[in-house]
Short mmCIF file of C-alpha atoms in Angstrom, two decimals:
data_model
loop_
_atom_site.label_atom_id
_atom_site.label_comp_id
_atom_site.label_asym_id
_atom_site.label_seq_id
_atom_site.Cartn_x
_atom_site.Cartn_y
_atom_site.Cartn_z
CA MET O 1 5.22 13.84 1.42
CA ILE O 2 1.84 14.26 0.34
CA ALA O 3 0.07 17.26 0.85
CA SER O 4 -2.72 17.67 2.64
CA SER O 5 -4.39 21.03 0.79
CA LEU O 6 -3.22 22.62 -2.31
CA LYS O 7 -1.30 25.81 -1.59
CA LEU O 8 -2.79 29.26 -1.73
CA PHE O 9 -2.93 30.27 -5.26
CA ALA O 10 -3.16 33.87 -6.79
CA VAL O 11 -6.86 34.32 -8.24
CA ASP O 12 -10.67 32.64 -7.31
CA VAL O 13 -12.82 32.57 -10.34
CA ASN O 14 -16.95 31.60 -10.53
CA ILE O 15 -18.00 30.04 -13.57
CA THR O 16 -21.14 32.47 -13.38
CA ALA O 17 -18.82 35.32 -14.24
CA TYR O 18 -17.97 33.72 -17.50
CA GLY O 19 -21.45 33.45 -18.50
CA ALA O 20 -22.44 29.75 -16.76
CA VAL O 21 -25.87 29.39 -16.41
CA GLY O 22 -27.02 26.35 -13.92
CA ASN O 23 -30.30 25.43 -15.15
CA GLY O 24 -29.72 22.24 -16.03
CA THR O 25 -30.17 22.39 -19.90
CA LYS O 26 -27.70 24.87 -20.92
CA LEU O 27 -24.63 23.16 -22.05
CA ASN O 28 -21.70 24.93 -20.11
CA THR O 29 -18.30 23.25 -21.40
CA SER O 30 -16.50 26.01 -23.10
CA VAL O 31 -17.26 29.20 -20.64
CA ILE O 32 -16.29 26.47 -17.75
CA GLN O 33 -12.84 25.70 -19.68
CA LYS O 34 -12.48 29.33 -20.26
CA ALA O 35 -13.16 30.04 -16.48
CA ILE O 36 -10.37 27.54 -15.70
CA GLU O 37 -7.70 29.00 -18.49
CA ASN O 38 -8.17 32.12 -17.32
CA CYS O 39 -7.41 31.34 -13.49
CA TYR O 40 -4.64 29.46 -14.74
CA LYS O 41 -3.24 32.31 -16.56
CA GLY O 42 -3.81 34.35 -13.18
CA GLY O 43 -1.53 32.58 -11.58
CA GLY O 44 -3.99 29.48 -10.51
CA GLY O 45 -7.20 29.30 -7.53
CA LYS O 46 -10.16 28.12 -7.17
CA VAL O 47 -12.37 27.66 -10.10
CA ILE O 48 -15.53 28.21 -7.94
CA ILE O 49 -18.88 25.95 -9.40
CA PRO O 50 -21.95 27.84 -7.28
CA SER O 51 -25.35 26.73 -6.18
CA GLY O 52 -27.14 25.51 -9.08
CA THR O 53 -27.02 22.58 -11.67
CA PHE O 54 -24.35 23.18 -14.69
CA LEU O 55 -24.86 20.85 -17.84
CA THR O 56 -21.15 20.22 -19.23
CA GLY O 57 -18.85 17.84 -21.26
CA THR O 58 -15.44 17.73 -20.70
CA ILE O 59 -13.76 19.78 -18.91
CA VAL O 60 -9.47 20.25 -18.24
CA LEU O 61 -7.87 21.63 -15.24
CA ASN O 62 -4.61 22.88 -15.54
CA ASP O 63 -2.14 23.20 -13.22
CA ASN O 64 -2.79 25.24 -9.71
CA ILE O 65 -6.39 24.83 -10.35
CA THR O 66 -8.66 23.44 -7.56
CA LEU O 67 -12.52 22.92 -8.58
CA LYS O 68 -14.98 24.22 -5.80
CA LEU O 69 -18.48 22.97 -5.60
CA GLU O 70 -20.26 24.55 -3.17
CA LYS O 71 -23.09 23.55 -0.98
CA GLY O 72 -25.66 23.02 -3.89
CA ALA O 73 -23.89 22.89 -6.77
CA VAL O 74 -24.15 20.10 -9.11
CA LEU O 75 -21.80 19.87 -12.09
CA LEU O 76 -23.75 17.70 -14.18
CA GLY O 77 -22.41 15.47 -17.20
CA SER O 78 -24.03 15.75 -20.70
CA THR O 79 -26.00 12.70 -21.99
CA ASN O 80 -24.66 13.41 -25.79
CA VAL O 81 -21.11 11.19 -25.75
CA ASN O 82 -19.87 13.45 -28.43
CA ASP O 83 -19.64 16.09 -25.83
CA TYR O 84 -16.62 13.97 -24.30
CA LYS O 85 -12.86 13.83 -24.85
CA ASN O 86 -10.27 10.94 -24.81
CA LEU O 87 -7.40 12.67 -23.73
CA ASP O 88 -5.58 9.56 -22.45
CA PRO O 89 -6.52 6.57 -24.52
CA PHE O 90 -5.78 2.84 -23.10
CA VAL O 91 -7.46 -0.72 -23.11
CA ASP O 92 -8.98 -2.04 -19.82
CA GLY O 93 -8.56 -5.45 -18.74
CA LEU O 94 -11.72 -6.89 -20.64
CA GLY O 95 -9.74 -5.51 -24.29
CA VAL O 96 -12.22 -2.89 -24.72
CA SER O 97 -10.95 0.80 -25.93
CA VAL O 98 -11.88 3.29 -22.93
CA GLY O 99 -10.61 6.87 -21.53
CA TRP O 100 -13.35 9.24 -22.17
CA ALA O 101 -14.15 11.43 -19.35
CA LEU O 102 -16.04 14.08 -17.51
CA VAL O 103 -13.69 16.01 -15.38
CA VAL O 104 -9.80 15.40 -16.75
CA ALA O 105 -6.23 16.45 -15.56
CA ILE O 106 -3.28 15.33 -17.66
CA ASP O 107 0.42 15.94 -16.83
CA LYS O 108 -0.47 18.54 -14.17
CA LYS O 109 0.63 19.70 -10.91
CA ASN O 110 -0.96 21.18 -7.66
CA VAL O 111 -4.70 20.27 -8.86
CA GLY O 112 -7.74 19.49 -6.89
CA ILE O 113 -11.69 19.09 -6.45
CA GLU O 114 -13.33 20.20 -3.49
CA GLY O 115 -16.17 21.02 -1.90
CA GLU O 116 -20.18 19.90 -0.68
CA GLY O 117 -21.27 19.39 -4.06
CA ILE O 118 -21.64 16.69 -6.67
CA ILE O 119 -20.63 15.73 -10.04
CA ASP O 120 -23.08 13.45 -11.52
CA GLY O 121 -22.24 11.39 -14.73
CA GLN O 122 -26.04 10.65 -15.52
CA GLY O 123 -25.06 7.07 -16.16
CA SER O 124 -27.97 5.14 -17.15
CA LYS O 125 -29.65 8.35 -18.99
CA LEU O 126 -26.27 8.65 -21.15
CA LYS O 127 -26.44 4.80 -22.06
CA ALA O 128 -29.92 4.99 -22.82
CA GLN O 129 -29.15 7.98 -25.49
CA GLN O 130 -26.17 6.25 -26.88
CA ILE O 131 -27.54 2.52 -27.58
CA LEU O 132 -29.92 4.83 -30.33
CA THR O 133 -27.05 5.43 -32.55
CA ASP O 134 -24.60 3.05 -31.43
CA THR O 135 -25.50 -0.09 -32.65
CA ARG O 136 -22.16 -2.36 -31.75
CA PRO O 137 -22.68 -5.16 -29.00
CA GLU O 138 -22.94 -3.74 -25.36
CA SER O 139 -19.49 -5.50 -24.63
CA GLN O 140 -17.82 -2.89 -27.20
CA ARG O 141 -19.74 0.25 -26.77
CA TRP O 142 -19.64 0.39 -23.01
CA GLY O 143 -16.03 1.90 -23.54
CA ARG O 144 -17.06 4.79 -25.37
CA ARG O 145 -19.19 6.16 -21.99
CA PRO O 146 -16.91 8.33 -20.06
CA PHE O 147 -15.70 8.19 -16.71
CA LEU O 148 -16.71 10.99 -14.24
CA LEU O 149 -13.08 11.68 -13.30
CA ARG O 150 -9.72 11.22 -14.95
CA VAL O 151 -6.09 12.23 -13.00
CA VAL O 152 -3.51 11.34 -15.60
CA ARG O 153 0.03 11.47 -14.53
CA CYS O 154 -0.30 14.18 -11.96
CA GLN O 155 1.56 15.59 -8.98
CA ASN O 156 0.07 16.76 -5.59
CA VAL O 157 -3.60 15.68 -6.12
CA SER O 158 -6.39 16.62 -3.70
CA VAL O 159 -9.81 15.22 -3.65
CA THR O 160 -11.88 16.32 -0.56
CA GLY O 161 -15.55 16.49 0.21
CA VAL O 162 -17.19 15.73 -3.08
CA THR O 163 -19.73 13.41 -3.70
CA LEU O 164 -19.32 11.66 -7.13
CA ASN O 165 -22.96 10.39 -8.67
CA TYR O 166 -23.60 7.86 -11.68
CA SER O 167 -20.95 7.78 -13.72
CA ALA O 168 -21.40 6.12 -17.09
CA ALA O 169 -18.16 3.91 -16.55
CA TRP O 170 -15.22 4.02 -14.14
CA THR O 171 -16.23 6.95 -11.33
CA SER O 172 -12.36 8.06 -10.79
CA HIS O 173 -9.61 6.57 -12.24
CA TYR O 174 -5.99 8.03 -11.25
CA PHE O 175 -3.03 7.07 -13.07
CA GLN O 176 0.65 7.33 -12.72
CA CYS O 177 0.20 10.19 -10.79
CA LYS O 178 2.43 11.04 -7.13
CA GLN O 179 1.24 12.49 -3.73
CA VAL O 180 -2.32 12.08 -3.88
CA SER O 181 -4.88 12.61 -1.03
CA ILE O 182 -8.44 11.46 -1.27
CA LYS O 183 -10.42 12.08 1.79
CA ASN O 184 -14.18 12.34 2.74
CA VAL O 185 -15.57 11.50 -0.75
CA LYS O 186 -18.80 9.91 -1.31
CA ILE O 187 -19.42 7.63 -4.26
CA VAL O 188 -22.80 6.12 -5.53
CA SER O 189 -22.31 5.22 -8.72
CA ARG O 190 -24.50 2.24 -10.01
CA GLY O 191 -27.07 1.49 -12.96
CA VAL O 192 -24.68 0.51 -15.61
CA ALA O 193 -21.69 -1.69 -15.96
CA HIS O 194 -18.41 -1.16 -14.95
CA ASN O 195 -19.40 1.28 -12.11
CA ASP O 196 -16.11 1.11 -10.57
CA GLY O 197 -15.63 3.41 -7.55
CA MET O 198 -11.79 4.26 -7.29
CA ASP O 199 -9.51 3.12 -9.35
CA ILE O 200 -5.76 3.89 -8.26
CA ASP O 201 -3.63 3.04 -11.40
CA GLY O 202 0.23 2.41 -11.08
CA CYS O 203 0.11 5.17 -8.46
CA GLN O 204 2.57 6.17 -5.60
CA ASP O 205 2.29 8.38 -2.26
CA VAL O 206 -1.37 7.53 -1.84
CA ILE O 207 -3.65 8.42 1.20
CA ILE O 208 -7.25 7.54 1.11
CA LYS O 209 -9.27 8.32 4.05
CA ASP O 210 -12.63 8.15 5.42
CA CYS O 211 -14.75 7.81 2.61
CA ASP O 212 -17.72 6.28 1.36
CA VAL O 213 -18.30 4.12 -1.86
CA ILE O 214 -21.31 2.34 -3.01
CA SER O 215 -20.45 1.20 -6.87
CA GLY O 216 -22.28 -1.24 -9.07
CA ASP O 217 -18.68 -2.46 -9.70
CA ASP O 218 -14.98 -2.49 -7.68
CA ALA O 219 -15.17 -0.34 -5.30
CA LEU O 220 -11.61 0.16 -4.27
CA CYS O 221 -9.57 -1.15 -7.15
CA PHE O 222 -5.72 -1.15 -7.60
CA LYS O 223 -4.48 -1.41 -11.21
CA THR O 224 -1.17 -1.19 -13.08
CA THR O 225 -2.49 -1.13 -16.68
CA SER O 226 1.24 0.07 -17.72
CA SER O 227 4.43 -1.72 -16.99
CA LYS O 228 6.49 1.42 -16.33
CA MET O 229 4.94 2.57 -12.85
CA ALA O 230 4.37 0.58 -9.80
CA CYS O 231 1.10 1.22 -7.34
CA LYS O 232 3.49 1.72 -4.05
CA ASN O 233 3.69 3.41 -1.16
CA ILE O 234 -0.34 3.72 -0.16
CA VAL O 235 -2.00 4.07 3.20
CA ILE O 236 -6.14 3.86 2.88
CA SER O 237 -8.09 3.74 6.52
CA GLY O 238 -11.87 4.34 7.07
CA LEU O 239 -13.68 3.33 4.10
CA ARG O 240 -17.22 2.08 3.93
CA LEU O 241 -17.84 -0.13 0.79
CA LYS O 242 -20.57 -1.70 -1.02
CA SER O 243 -20.48 -3.22 -4.32
CA GLY O 244 -21.71 -5.09 -7.03
CA GLN O 245 -18.63 -6.93 -7.48
CA GLY O 246 -14.95 -6.90 -5.49
CA ALA O 247 -15.20 -4.26 -2.56
CA ILE O 248 -11.13 -4.30 -2.27
CA LYS O 249 -9.12 -5.35 -5.34
CA ILE O 250 -5.51 -5.19 -6.37
CA GLY O 251 -5.50 -6.33 -9.99
CA THR O 252 -6.98 -7.57 -12.33
CA GLU O 253 -5.04 -5.35 -14.63
CA SER O 254 -1.75 -6.01 -13.16
CA MET O 255 1.86 -5.31 -15.27
CA ALA O 256 3.52 -3.36 -12.71
CA PRO O 257 4.30 -4.25 -9.54
CA PHE O 258 1.68 -3.30 -6.13
CA GLU O 259 4.12 -2.87 -2.97
CA ASN O 260 4.29 -1.19 0.57
CA ILE O 261 0.30 -1.16 0.65
CA SER O 262 -1.50 -0.75 4.06
CA ILE O 263 -5.39 -0.91 4.44
CA SER O 264 -7.05 -0.79 7.66
CA GLN O 265 -10.19 -0.10 9.25
CA CYS O 266 -12.60 -1.02 6.37
CA TYR O 267 -16.62 -2.16 6.72
CA ILE O 268 -17.76 -4.14 3.53
CA TYR O 269 -21.13 -4.80 3.14
CA ASP O 270 -24.09 -6.20 0.69
CA THR O 271 -20.84 -7.05 -1.80
CA ALA O 272 -21.89 -9.39 -4.84
CA ASN O 273 -18.33 -11.12 -5.50
CA GLY O 274 -15.23 -11.08 -3.42
CA GLY O 275 -14.64 -8.61 -0.16
CA ILE O 276 -10.43 -8.83 -0.91
CA LYS O 277 -8.93 -9.85 -3.80
CA LEU O 278 -5.50 -9.89 -4.58
CA LEU O 279 -4.75 -10.62 -8.25
CA SER O 280 -1.33 -10.89 -10.15
CA VAL O 281 -2.07 -12.09 -13.82
CA ASP O 282 -0.08 -9.41 -16.18
CA GLY O 283 3.08 -9.95 -14.37
CA ALA O 284 2.85 -7.82 -11.33
CA ARG O 285 4.81 -8.50 -8.37
CA ILE O 286 2.60 -8.43 -5.53
CA HIS O 287 4.48 -7.94 -2.28
CA ASN O 288 4.51 -6.20 1.03
CA ILE O 289 0.52 -5.56 1.55
CA ASN O 290 -0.91 -5.67 4.71
CA ILE O 291 -4.50 -5.61 5.49
CA SER O 292 -6.07 -5.24 8.56
CA ASP O 293 -9.34 -4.46 10.98
CA ILE O 294 -11.80 -5.64 8.25
CA THR O 295 -15.25 -6.06 8.85
CA MET O 296 -17.54 -7.91 5.74
CA MET O 297 -21.16 -8.33 5.92
CA GLU O 298 -23.43 -10.18 3.50
CA VAL O 299 -20.11 -11.00 1.07
CA LYS O 300 -20.18 -13.48 -1.33
CA THR O 301 -16.48 -14.87 -0.93
CA PRO O 302 -14.90 -12.74 1.97
CA ILE O 303 -11.09 -13.58 0.18
CA LEU O 304 -10.05 -14.53 -2.90
CA ILE O 305 -5.49 -14.59 -3.72
CA ARG O 306 -4.58 -15.52 -6.94
CA LEU O 307 -1.27 -15.78 -8.88
CA GLY O 308 -1.69 -16.56 -12.45
CA ALA O 309 -0.77 -15.91 -16.22
CA ARG O 310 -2.89 -14.30 -18.30
CA LEU O 311 -0.44 -11.86 -19.29
CA SER O 312 -2.40 -9.03 -21.19
CA VAL O 313 -1.01 -5.96 -22.19
CA PHE O 314 -2.98 -2.72 -22.14
CA ARG O 315 -1.11 0.10 -24.05
CA LYS O 316 -0.22 -1.84 -26.75
CA ASP O 317 1.70 0.90 -28.36
CA GLN O 318 3.91 1.74 -25.02
CA ASP O 319 3.90 -1.66 -23.71
CA THR O 320 5.14 -5.40 -24.11
CA GLN O 321 4.11 -8.67 -22.22
CA GLN O 322 5.47 -9.12 -19.08
CA PRO O 323 6.81 -12.55 -18.00
CA ILE O 324 4.74 -14.23 -14.90
CA GLY O 325 4.76 -12.39 -11.48
CA THR O 326 4.70 -13.14 -8.13
CA LEU O 327 2.86 -12.63 -5.14
CA GLU O 328 4.73 -13.04 -1.80
CA ASN O 329 4.78 -11.16 2.01
CA VAL O 330 1.17 -10.42 1.90
CA THR O 331 -0.51 -10.56 5.45
CA ILE O 332 -4.34 -10.23 6.29
CA ARG O 333 -5.36 -10.22 10.04
CA ASN O 334 -8.28 -8.90 12.11
CA VAL O 335 -10.93 -10.04 9.84
CA ARG O 336 -14.43 -11.00 10.82
CA ALA O 337 -16.75 -11.69 7.97
CA LYS O 338 -20.40 -12.73 7.39
CA ALA O 339 -20.69 -14.75 4.22
CA ALA O 340 -23.35 -14.36 2.08
CA ASP O 341 -25.20 -17.75 1.75
CA ASN O 342 -26.09 -17.25 -2.05
CA ALA O 343 -22.58 -16.96 -3.67
CA GLN O 344 -20.89 -17.38 -6.80
CA LEU O 345 -19.84 -20.98 -5.96
CA MET O 346 -22.25 -23.03 -4.26
CA PRO O 347 -21.96 -24.02 -1.55
CA PRO O 348 -20.25 -21.34 -0.47
CA SER O 349 -16.24 -21.06 0.76
CA GLY O 350 -14.80 -18.63 2.60
CA ILE O 351 -11.30 -18.03 1.15
CA LEU O 352 -9.81 -19.05 -1.88
CA ILE O 353 -5.90 -19.16 -2.59
CA THR O 354 -4.40 -20.65 -5.61
CA GLY O 355 -1.40 -19.80 -7.47
CA ILE O 356 -0.32 -22.17 -10.77
CA PRO O 357 2.07 -24.98 -11.03
CA ASP O 358 5.63 -24.00 -10.33
CA HIS O 359 4.40 -20.09 -9.40
CA PRO O 360 3.57 -20.52 -5.79
CA ILE O 361 1.98 -17.91 -3.93
CA LYS O 362 4.86 -17.05 -0.94
CA ASN O 363 4.88 -16.04 2.33
CA LEU O 364 0.81 -15.66 3.47
CA THR O 365 -0.30 -14.85 6.11
CA LEU O 366 -3.85 -14.73 7.49
CA GLU O 367 -4.30 -14.23 10.99
CA ASN O 368 -7.20 -13.90 13.67
CA VAL O 369 -9.81 -14.67 10.63
CA GLU O 370 -13.32 -15.10 11.52
CA ILE O 371 -15.84 -16.29 9.45
CA ASN O 372 -19.34 -17.57 9.11
CA LEU O 373 -20.79 -19.21 6.45
CA ALA O 374 -23.94 -21.02 5.28
CA GLY O 375 -22.35 -24.60 4.99
CA GLY O 376 -24.55 -27.61 2.82
CA GLY O 377 -21.59 -29.06 1.63
CA THR O 378 -21.51 -32.63 0.80
CA ASP O 379 -18.97 -35.90 0.30
CA GLU O 380 -19.28 -35.22 -3.23
CA ASN O 381 -18.53 -31.97 -3.37
CA ALA O 382 -15.18 -32.54 -0.97
CA ARG O 383 -13.55 -34.17 -3.76
CA GLN O 384 -14.50 -31.70 -6.38
CA VAL O 385 -11.95 -30.98 -8.95
CA VAL O 386 -10.80 -27.08 -9.49
CA PRO O 387 -9.54 -25.97 -13.14
CA GLU O 388 -6.09 -24.19 -13.15
CA ALA O 389 -7.52 -21.68 -15.26
CA ILE O 390 -4.43 -20.50 -15.60
CA ASP O 391 -4.75 -17.90 -18.45
CA LYS O 392 -7.94 -17.05 -17.73
CA TYR O 393 -9.64 -13.63 -16.32
CA PRO O 394 -9.11 -14.11 -12.29
CA GLU O 395 -12.48 -14.25 -11.23
CA VAL O 396 -14.19 -16.03 -8.24
CA LYS O 397 -16.35 -17.86 -10.66
CA THR O 398 -13.51 -18.90 -13.03
CA PHE O 399 -12.78 -21.86 -10.33
CA GLY O 400 -16.23 -23.03 -10.27
CA PRO O 401 -18.60 -24.28 -9.95
CA LEU O 402 -17.25 -25.06 -6.19
CA VAL O 403 -14.27 -25.74 -4.28
CA PRO O 404 -13.82 -28.63 -1.87
CA ALA O 405 -13.35 -27.15 1.38
CA TYR O 406 -15.98 -25.19 3.49
CA GLY O 407 -13.02 -22.41 4.97
CA ILE O 408 -9.93 -22.04 3.43
CA TRP O 409 -8.97 -24.06 -0.07
CA ALA O 410 -5.64 -23.24 -0.95
CA ARG O 411 -3.11 -24.53 -4.04
CA HIS O 412 0.16 -23.81 -4.95
CA VAL O 413 1.63 -22.17 -2.09
CA ASP O 414 5.15 -22.02 -0.37
CA GLY O 415 4.69 -20.45 3.20
CA LEU O 416 1.07 -20.25 4.47
CA LYS O 417 0.60 -19.52 7.94
CA LEU O 418 -3.10 -19.82 9.22
CA GLU O 419 -3.16 -18.34 12.70
CA ASN O 420 -6.22 -18.26 14.72
CA VAL O 421 -8.76 -19.29 12.39
CA LYS O 422 -12.73 -19.47 13.93
CA LEU O 423 -15.14 -20.82 11.36
CA THR O 424 -19.23 -20.91 12.25
CA LEU O 425 -21.23 -22.68 10.01
CA SER O 426 -25.41 -22.16 9.78
CA HIS O 427 -25.54 -25.89 8.32
CA ASN O 428 -23.71 -29.26 8.46
CA ASP O 429 -20.86 -29.48 5.72
CA LEU O 430 -19.10 -32.49 4.73
CA ARG O 431 -16.68 -30.76 3.21
CA PRO O 432 -13.13 -30.49 5.07
CA ALA O 433 -12.67 -26.99 6.77
CA PHE O 434 -9.21 -27.08 5.25
CA ILE O 435 -7.56 -28.18 1.97
CA CYS O 436 -4.02 -27.78 0.85
CA GLU O 437 -2.80 -29.11 -2.66
CA ASP O 438 0.91 -28.70 -3.49
CA GLY O 439 2.09 -26.80 -0.77
CA LYS O 440 5.02 -26.18 1.32
CA ASN O 441 5.80 -25.00 4.88
CA ILE O 442 1.76 -24.85 5.80
CA GLU O 443 0.91 -23.92 9.54
CA LEU O 444 -2.25 -24.46 11.17
CA ASN O 445 -2.19 -23.22 14.47
CA ASN O 446 -4.95 -22.67 17.18
CA TRP O 447 -8.02 -22.65 14.60
CA ASP O 448 -11.26 -22.93 16.35
CA ILE O 449 -13.34 -25.38 13.99
CA PRO O 450 -17.30 -25.79 14.38
CA LYS O 451 -19.63 -28.88 15.31
CA THR O 452 -20.19 -30.93 12.06
CA VAL O 453 -21.67 -34.56 11.55
CA ASP O 454 -19.94 -37.42 9.86
CA ALA O 455 -17.43 -35.34 7.51
CA GLN O 456 -14.81 -37.69 6.32
CA ALA O 457 -11.87 -35.47 7.23
CA ILE O 458 -11.46 -31.73 8.74
CA VAL O 459 -8.21 -30.87 7.33
CA ARG O 460 -6.69 -32.67 3.71
CA LEU O 461 -2.96 -32.51 2.39
CA GLU O 462 -2.44 -33.52 -0.88
CA ASN O 463 1.20 -33.40 -1.83
CA VAL O 464 2.28 -31.18 0.76
CA THR O 465 5.83 -30.98 2.08
CA GLY O 466 6.16 -29.51 5.60
CA ALA O 467 3.04 -28.60 7.65
CA ASP O 468 2.94 -28.00 11.28
CA ILE O 469 -0.89 -28.07 12.57
CA THR O 470 -1.01 -27.69 16.33
CA ASN O 471 -3.12 -26.57 18.92
CA ASN O 472 -6.74 -26.41 17.12
CA SER O 473 -10.03 -27.46 18.34
CA VAL O 474 -12.87 -29.40 16.77
CA TYR O 475 -15.76 -29.62 17.79
CA GLY O 476 -17.50 -31.93 15.74
CA PHE O 477 -17.62 -35.53 14.80
CA ALA O 478 -15.55 -36.86 11.52
CA HIS O 479 -13.65 -40.22 10.90
CA GLU O 480 -10.42 -38.37 10.56
CA PHE O 481 -8.80 -34.82 11.76
CA VAL O 482 -6.16 -35.05 9.00
CA CYS O 483 -6.22 -36.93 5.68
CA VAL O 484 -2.75 -36.82 3.98
CA GLU O 485 -2.53 -37.82 0.38
CA GLY O 486 -0.29 -38.07 -2.43
CA ASN O 487 3.19 -39.44 -3.06
CA THR O 488 5.16 -35.91 -2.49
CA SER O 489 3.67 -35.34 1.37
CA GLY O 490 5.99 -35.65 4.25
CA ASP O 491 7.02 -33.71 7.22
CA ILE O 492 3.86 -33.28 8.53
CA HIS O 493 3.45 -32.35 12.58
CA VAL O 494 0.07 -32.66 13.94
CA LEU O 495 0.32 -32.20 17.58
CA LYS O 496 -1.56 -30.95 20.78
CA ASN O 497 -5.19 -30.77 19.07
CA LYS O 498 -8.44 -31.23 20.72
CA LEU O 499 -10.35 -33.67 19.05
CA PRO O 500 -12.80 -35.10 21.30
CA GLY O 501 -15.02 -36.16 18.46
CA ILE O 502 -12.53 -37.61 15.65
CA SER O 503 -12.41 -41.33 15.27
CA LYS O 504 -9.10 -41.20 13.97
CA LYS O 505 -6.34 -38.46 14.26
CA VAL O 506 -4.32 -39.15 10.83
CA GLU O 507 -5.35 -40.98 7.65
CA LEU O 508 -2.42 -41.69 5.16
CA SER O 509 -3.08 -42.73 1.57
CA ALA O 510 -1.53 -46.16 0.62
CA ASP O 511 1.45 -44.71 -1.13
CA LEU O 512 2.88 -43.16 1.87
CA LYS O 513 4.96 -44.11 4.57
CA THR O 514 4.15 -43.83 8.27
CA SER O 515 7.18 -41.82 9.08
CA THR O 516 5.48 -39.51 6.70
CA VAL O 517 3.35 -37.53 9.84
CA VAL O 518 4.77 -36.75 13.44
CA SER O 519 1.84 -36.57 16.11
CA ASP O 520 1.13 -37.10 19.62
#
C-alpha cells in the first residue's frame, strides 16, 4: 500500500540555522547538506527551506527526510555544471550519458518533498553558461546538464504540493522506486531540450494525482531503462498536460515490462506530438493497460501505438540486450480529441497502430473515441506505403511523410476491436477512414463516419483474416464501402451498415474469391 504521507519524525531543522542565506547569490550546497545530515542523525524529520531564494548545487536526501519548501521559498539551481553530482549514471534512449541532478535520493526509505515553494533549475541560464566552455556538439553536451529531481531505488516516497520549474534536462526521474505518491505537483519546464516532466522508470505501487505539467519534452513518461524491474501497479488521475512532445507515453526506453497501469480523467492540450503513445521497442512486455476519460485539444497525432525492435541497452555494465517484446491487452476508452491541423504527418491522421512482421500487437480495444481532423488527403495519399522502420526510434515522424488513412491506420495486429468511433473532418479527405494491413480478428462496430465526396473506399483491408464490420453509419459518397485486397484475406463479414451514398458495398481484388466476404 502506498503511504499518503510520511510518518512524523523526531527533528525539524531550518537551513538558516546552519548558515544558509536566501539572497539568490550565495552558494548554500554544503550548509543545506549539513542540515540534512544532522536531521537524519537526530532521527529524521523535516528540513525546512524558508521564504527566500537559496542557491545550491546537488543536495542528497537521506532516510526519513522530508524537504519542506515554505511559501515564498525558492531552491535555486546553480548555473555551474560543476556544482552537480551524478550518483547513478546511465545512458538515455538517445545514447547520451546522463544522471546529474539538483535534488537526489539514492537507496533511501521514507523520503519526501512538500510545501508551497519552488525548485528552479535555471535551465536556460545553465545551458548558456555551459556552452562557454563545453565545445562538444549539443547532442552530446546536453547530457551533462542536471535533472531537477532524481529518486533512485527508494521506498515510500511522497512529493506533494511543490512547483518544479525550468530543469536543465529531465525535470523529475523516479527509478526503481516502490510506494510512490505524487500529488498536487505543478511543473513548468521549458526552454531547453529534453525537458521531460515526470519520468517513472521501473517503479511499482505508484499514485499520481491532480498534477499540472507544462513541459518542453514528454509530460508524463513511463520508462524501463533496466530490464530488472517492471513498471507496474500504477494509478494516474486528474492530470493537466501540455507538452512539446508526447503528453502520456509508455516507452521509449522499454526493457522491462509495463503492466497493470491505469490512467484516467486527464486533459491534454497544445501538445506538439502524440497525445497518447505506447511504445515497446527494447524488449518490454506492455500489457494490462487501461486508459480512459481523456480529452485532447490541439494535439498532433492523438494516438501512436508501436511494437518494434530497436533493442537498446541503457546500463551496459548491468544489463544485456532483450528479445523482442509484446504489446497486448490494452484498452483505451472515452477519448475526445481535437487534432491539430498542422501535424508531423501531413495531411494529419488520428491514430497509428503498428507492430512488425511476425510480432503483432494483440488484443487492443479502442472504445468510445471521437476525433476531429483537418482532412485534405488525396487519392495518391490513400496509397502511401509506410516504412516498417523495425529498429528505428519510435516516433510519429518515423512513419512519415504520411499514412494512407485519415482516421485509424493499423498494421500487424491480432485482435483489434474498434467500437463506437466517431470521426469528423474540416475538409474533404479521399483517404479511407480505416486501413488494416496484415491483421487478424478485426472488429469495427458502430462507427460514425463523416461526409466525404468521391473517395475510392471508406475501409480498406489488406491481408486481413477474420473481420466483422457491423452497424456503421457512413454519411458521404464513395465508390465502395469496404475494399478487400491481398491473397490471404478471408472470413470478412460486412453486415447491418447504413450506406446511403455508397455505390458498392464490397470490392474484392482480382486474386480473391467471392466467398471471402459475407455481406447482407
